[in-house]
PDB file of C-alpha atoms in Angstrom:
ATOM      1  CA  GLN A   1     119.300  83.872 156.406  1.00  0.00           C
ATOM      2  CA  VAL A   2     120.314  80.278 155.788  1.00  0.00           C
ATOM      3  CA  GLN A   3     122.365  77.889 157.918  1.00  0.00           C
ATOM      4  CA  LEU A   4     124.608  75.334 156.247  1.00  0.00           C
ATOM      5  CA  VAL A   5     126.039  72.167 157.791  1.00  0.00           C
ATOM      6  CA  GLU A   6     128.496  69.972 155.885  1.00  0.00           C
ATOM      7  CA  SER A   7     129.177  66.306 156.524  1.00  0.00           C
ATOM      8  CA  GLY A   8     130.822  63.341 154.857  1.00  0.00           C
ATOM      9  CA  GLY A   9     134.482  64.258 155.005  1.00  0.00           C
ATOM     10  CA  GLY A  10     137.163  61.835 156.095  1.00  0.00           C
ATOM     11  CA  LEU A  11     140.398  60.073 155.268  1.00  0.00           C
ATOM     12  CA  VAL A  12     140.588  58.058 152.060  1.00  0.00           C
ATOM     13  CA  GLN A  13     143.336  56.530 149.944  1.00  0.00           C
ATOM     14  CA  ALA A  14     144.189  57.939 146.543  1.00  0.00           C
ATOM     15  CA  GLY A  15     141.748  56.647 143.944  1.00  0.00           C
ATOM     16  CA  GLY A  16     138.963  56.364 146.475  1.00  0.00           C
ATOM     17  CA  SER A  17     135.644  58.172 146.742  1.00  0.00           C
ATOM     18  CA  LEU A  18     133.766  60.336 149.203  1.00  0.00           C
ATOM     19  CA  ARG A  19     130.349  61.975 149.130  1.00  0.00           C
ATOM     20  CA  LEU A  20     129.939  65.299 150.876  1.00  0.00           C
ATOM     21  CA  SER A  21     126.558  66.595 151.960  1.00  0.00           C
ATOM     22  CA  CYS A  22     125.444  70.084 152.927  1.00  0.00           C
ATOM     23  CA  ALA A  23     122.131  70.469 154.714  1.00  0.00           C
ATOM     24  CA  ALA A  24     120.484  73.895 154.563  1.00  0.00           C
ATOM     25  CA  SER A  25     117.918  75.375 156.917  1.00  0.00           C
ATOM     26  CA  GLY A  26     116.359  78.699 157.758  1.00  0.00           C
ATOM     27  CA  HIS A  27     115.141  79.941 154.389  1.00  0.00           C
ATOM     28  CA  THR A  28     113.752  78.768 151.067  1.00  0.00           C
ATOM     29  CA  PHE A  29     116.470  76.519 149.682  1.00  0.00           C
ATOM     30  CA  THR A  30     115.522  77.150 146.080  1.00  0.00           C
ATOM     31  CA  SER A  31     116.279  80.865 146.553  1.00  0.00           C
ATOM     32  CA  TYR A  32     119.972  80.013 146.569  1.00  0.00           C
ATOM     33  CA  ALA A  33     122.499  78.827 144.088  1.00  0.00           C
ATOM     34  CA  MET A  34     124.930  76.540 145.883  1.00  0.00           C
ATOM     35  CA  ALA A  35     128.619  75.877 145.573  1.00  0.00           C
ATOM     36  CA  TRP A  36     131.522  73.996 147.057  1.00  0.00           C
ATOM     37  CA  PHE A  37     134.874  75.600 147.777  1.00  0.00           C
ATOM     38  CA  ARG A  38     137.970  74.148 149.365  1.00  0.00           C
ATOM     39  CA  GLN A  39     140.961  75.459 151.239  1.00  0.00           C
ATOM     40  CA  ALA A  40     144.226  73.644 151.738  1.00  0.00           C
ATOM     41  CA  PRO A  41     146.715  74.690 154.457  1.00  0.00           C
ATOM     42  CA  GLY A  42     148.562  77.847 153.472  1.00  0.00           C
ATOM     43  CA  LYS A  43     146.462  78.362 150.363  1.00  0.00           C
ATOM     44  CA  GLU A  44     143.558  80.567 149.441  1.00  0.00           C
ATOM     45  CA  ARG A  45     140.015  79.257 149.333  1.00  0.00           C
ATOM     46  CA  GLU A  46     139.303  78.017 145.818  1.00  0.00           C
ATOM     47  CA  PHE A  47     136.204  77.243 143.774  1.00  0.00           C
ATOM     48  CA  VAL A  48     135.314  73.599 143.243  1.00  0.00           C
ATOM     49  CA  SER A  49     131.787  73.422 141.842  1.00  0.00           C
ATOM     50  CA  HIS A  50     128.526  75.390 141.480  1.00  0.00           C
ATOM     51  CA  VAL A  51     124.918  74.324 140.922  1.00  0.00           C
ATOM     52  CA  SER A  52     122.039  76.605 139.950  1.00  0.00           C
ATOM     53  CA  ARG A  53     118.804  76.942 141.911  1.00  0.00           C
ATOM     54  CA  SER A  54     116.968  74.457 139.724  1.00  0.00           C
ATOM     55  CA  ALA A  55     120.004  72.193 139.297  1.00  0.00           C
ATOM     56  CA  GLY A  56     119.761  72.868 135.592  1.00  0.00           C
ATOM     57  CA  SER A  57     123.299  74.220 135.345  1.00  0.00           C
ATOM     58  CA  THR A  58     126.518  73.004 136.924  1.00  0.00           C
ATOM     59  CA  TYR A  59     130.084  74.285 136.785  1.00  0.00           C
ATOM     60  CA  TYR A  60     133.394  72.748 137.811  1.00  0.00           C
ATOM     61  CA  ALA A  61     136.957  73.803 138.353  1.00  0.00           C
ATOM     62  CA  ASP A  62     139.246  72.284 135.742  1.00  0.00           C
ATOM     63  CA  SER A  63     141.099  70.408 138.469  1.00  0.00           C
ATOM     64  CA  VAL A  64     138.017  68.355 139.399  1.00  0.00           C
ATOM     65  CA  LYS A  65     136.150  68.134 136.098  1.00  0.00           C
ATOM     66  CA  GLY A  66     135.319  64.548 135.232  1.00  0.00           C
ATOM     67  CA  ARG A  67     135.963  63.349 138.806  1.00  0.00           C
ATOM     68  CA  PHE A  68     133.530  65.353 140.947  1.00  0.00           C
ATOM     69  CA  THR A  69     129.765  65.704 140.526  1.00  0.00           C
ATOM     70  CA  ILE A  70     127.610  68.311 142.230  1.00  0.00           C
ATOM     71  CA  SER A  71     123.901  67.768 142.734  1.00  0.00           C
ATOM     72  CA  ARG A  72     121.076  69.056 144.881  1.00  0.00           C
ATOM     73  CA  ASP A  73     117.851  67.680 146.275  1.00  0.00           C
ATOM     74  CA  ASN A  74     115.526  70.640 146.708  1.00  0.00           C
ATOM     75  CA  ALA A  75     112.934  68.517 148.480  1.00  0.00           C
ATOM     76  CA  LYS A  76     115.508  67.700 151.170  1.00  0.00           C
ATOM     77  CA  ASN A  77     117.285  71.088 151.206  1.00  0.00           C
ATOM     78  CA  THR A  78     120.591  69.373 150.577  1.00  0.00           C
ATOM     79  CA  VAL A  79     123.459  69.748 148.141  1.00  0.00           C
ATOM     80  CA  PHE A  80     125.956  66.967 147.464  1.00  0.00           C
ATOM     81  CA  LEU A  81     129.455  66.637 146.099  1.00  0.00           C
ATOM     82  CA  GLN A  82     130.363  63.168 144.852  1.00  0.00           C
ATOM     83  CA  MET A  83     134.144  62.924 144.662  1.00  0.00           C
ATOM     84  CA  ASN A  84     135.700  60.038 142.751  1.00  0.00           C
ATOM     85  CA  SER A  85     139.288  59.205 141.792  1.00  0.00           C
ATOM     86  CA  LEU A  86     140.541  61.323 144.660  1.00  0.00           C
ATOM     87  CA  LYS A  87     144.103  62.566 144.613  1.00  0.00           C
ATOM     88  CA  PRO A  88     146.377  63.749 147.444  1.00  0.00           C
ATOM     89  CA  GLU A  89     146.092  67.282 146.053  1.00  0.00           C
ATOM     90  CA  ASP A  90     142.359  67.176 146.800  1.00  0.00           C
ATOM     91  CA  THR A  91     143.203  67.290 150.509  1.00  0.00           C
ATOM     92  CA  ALA A  92     141.547  70.372 152.015  1.00  0.00           C
ATOM     93  CA  VAL A  93     138.711  71.645 154.132  1.00  0.00           C
ATOM     94  CA  TYR A  94     135.626  71.667 151.941  1.00  0.00           C
ATOM     95  CA  TYR A  95     133.037  74.399 152.427  1.00  0.00           C
ATOM     96  CA  CYS A  96     129.462  74.651 151.265  1.00  0.00           C
ATOM     97  CA  ALA A  97     128.261  78.130 150.267  1.00  0.00           C
ATOM     98  CA  ALA A  98     124.961  79.764 149.289  1.00  0.00           C
ATOM     99  CA  ARG A  99     124.364  82.660 146.938  1.00  0.00           C
ATOM    100  CA  SER A 100     121.130  84.617 146.692  1.00  0.00           C
ATOM    101  CA  ARG A 101     122.184  87.020 143.956  1.00  0.00           C
ATOM    102  CA  ILE A 102     121.276  86.315 140.348  1.00  0.00           C
ATOM    103  CA  GLY A 103     124.025  84.889 138.154  1.00  0.00           C
ATOM    104  CA  VAL A 104     126.993  82.627 138.635  1.00  0.00           C
ATOM    105  CA  SER A 105     130.022  83.311 140.805  1.00  0.00           C
ATOM    106  CA  PHE A 106     133.262  81.410 141.205  1.00  0.00           C
ATOM    107  CA  ILE A 107     134.798  83.523 143.960  1.00  0.00           C
ATOM    108  CA  PRO A 108     134.185  83.367 147.718  1.00  0.00           C
ATOM    109  CA  SER A 109     132.980  86.988 147.956  1.00  0.00           C
ATOM    110  CA  GLY A 110     130.094  86.084 145.665  1.00  0.00           C
ATOM    111  CA  PHE A 111     128.492  83.938 148.372  1.00  0.00           C
ATOM    112  CA  GLN A 112     126.687  85.226 151.428  1.00  0.00           C
ATOM    113  CA  TYR A 113     126.441  82.124 153.592  1.00  0.00           C
ATOM    114  CA  TRP A 114     128.963  79.461 154.523  1.00  0.00           C
ATOM    115  CA  GLY A 115     129.116  76.217 156.414  1.00  0.00           C
ATOM    116  CA  GLN A 116     131.767  75.376 158.968  1.00  0.00           C
ATOM    117  CA  GLY A 117     133.654  73.060 156.628  1.00  0.00           C
ATOM    118  CA  THR A 118     134.491  69.373 156.556  1.00  0.00           C
ATOM    119  CA  GLN A 119     137.997  67.929 156.290  1.00  0.00           C
ATOM    120  CA  VAL A 120     138.897  65.715 153.348  1.00  0.00           C
ATOM    121  CA  SER A 121     142.281  63.994 153.510  1.00  0.00           C
ATOM    122  CA  VAL A 122     143.611  61.827 150.688  1.00  0.00           C
ATOM    123  CA  SER A 123     146.649  59.659 151.364  1.00  0.00           C
ATOM    124  CA  SER A 124     149.039  58.534 148.639  1.00  0.00           C
TER     125      SER A 124
END
């Protein structure tokens, strides 16, 4: 089992940047593909970005492509989400998730472990 703890959320003006971090513990970090999801009030949890175990492959939702960058530091058991050019519609709780199964998934049910979430608020 793996424990995930997100940090780095906050309030930022439109056009600004934030860097989210997700620290993992409890199991071999490189056994897991990692992803970020987000959930706005009254909406379903949606895929944001995915990084493979080796960080050799990354995937992004169309809504964040070109603005967000996912990365991972396997030596520090941490995954990051660099968010630039933030928009008010990026406002949500952002969740880190881990997947042990082989292959890529873009849906919440494809991930076994979740963090508690960190709030990102973007003002216009």
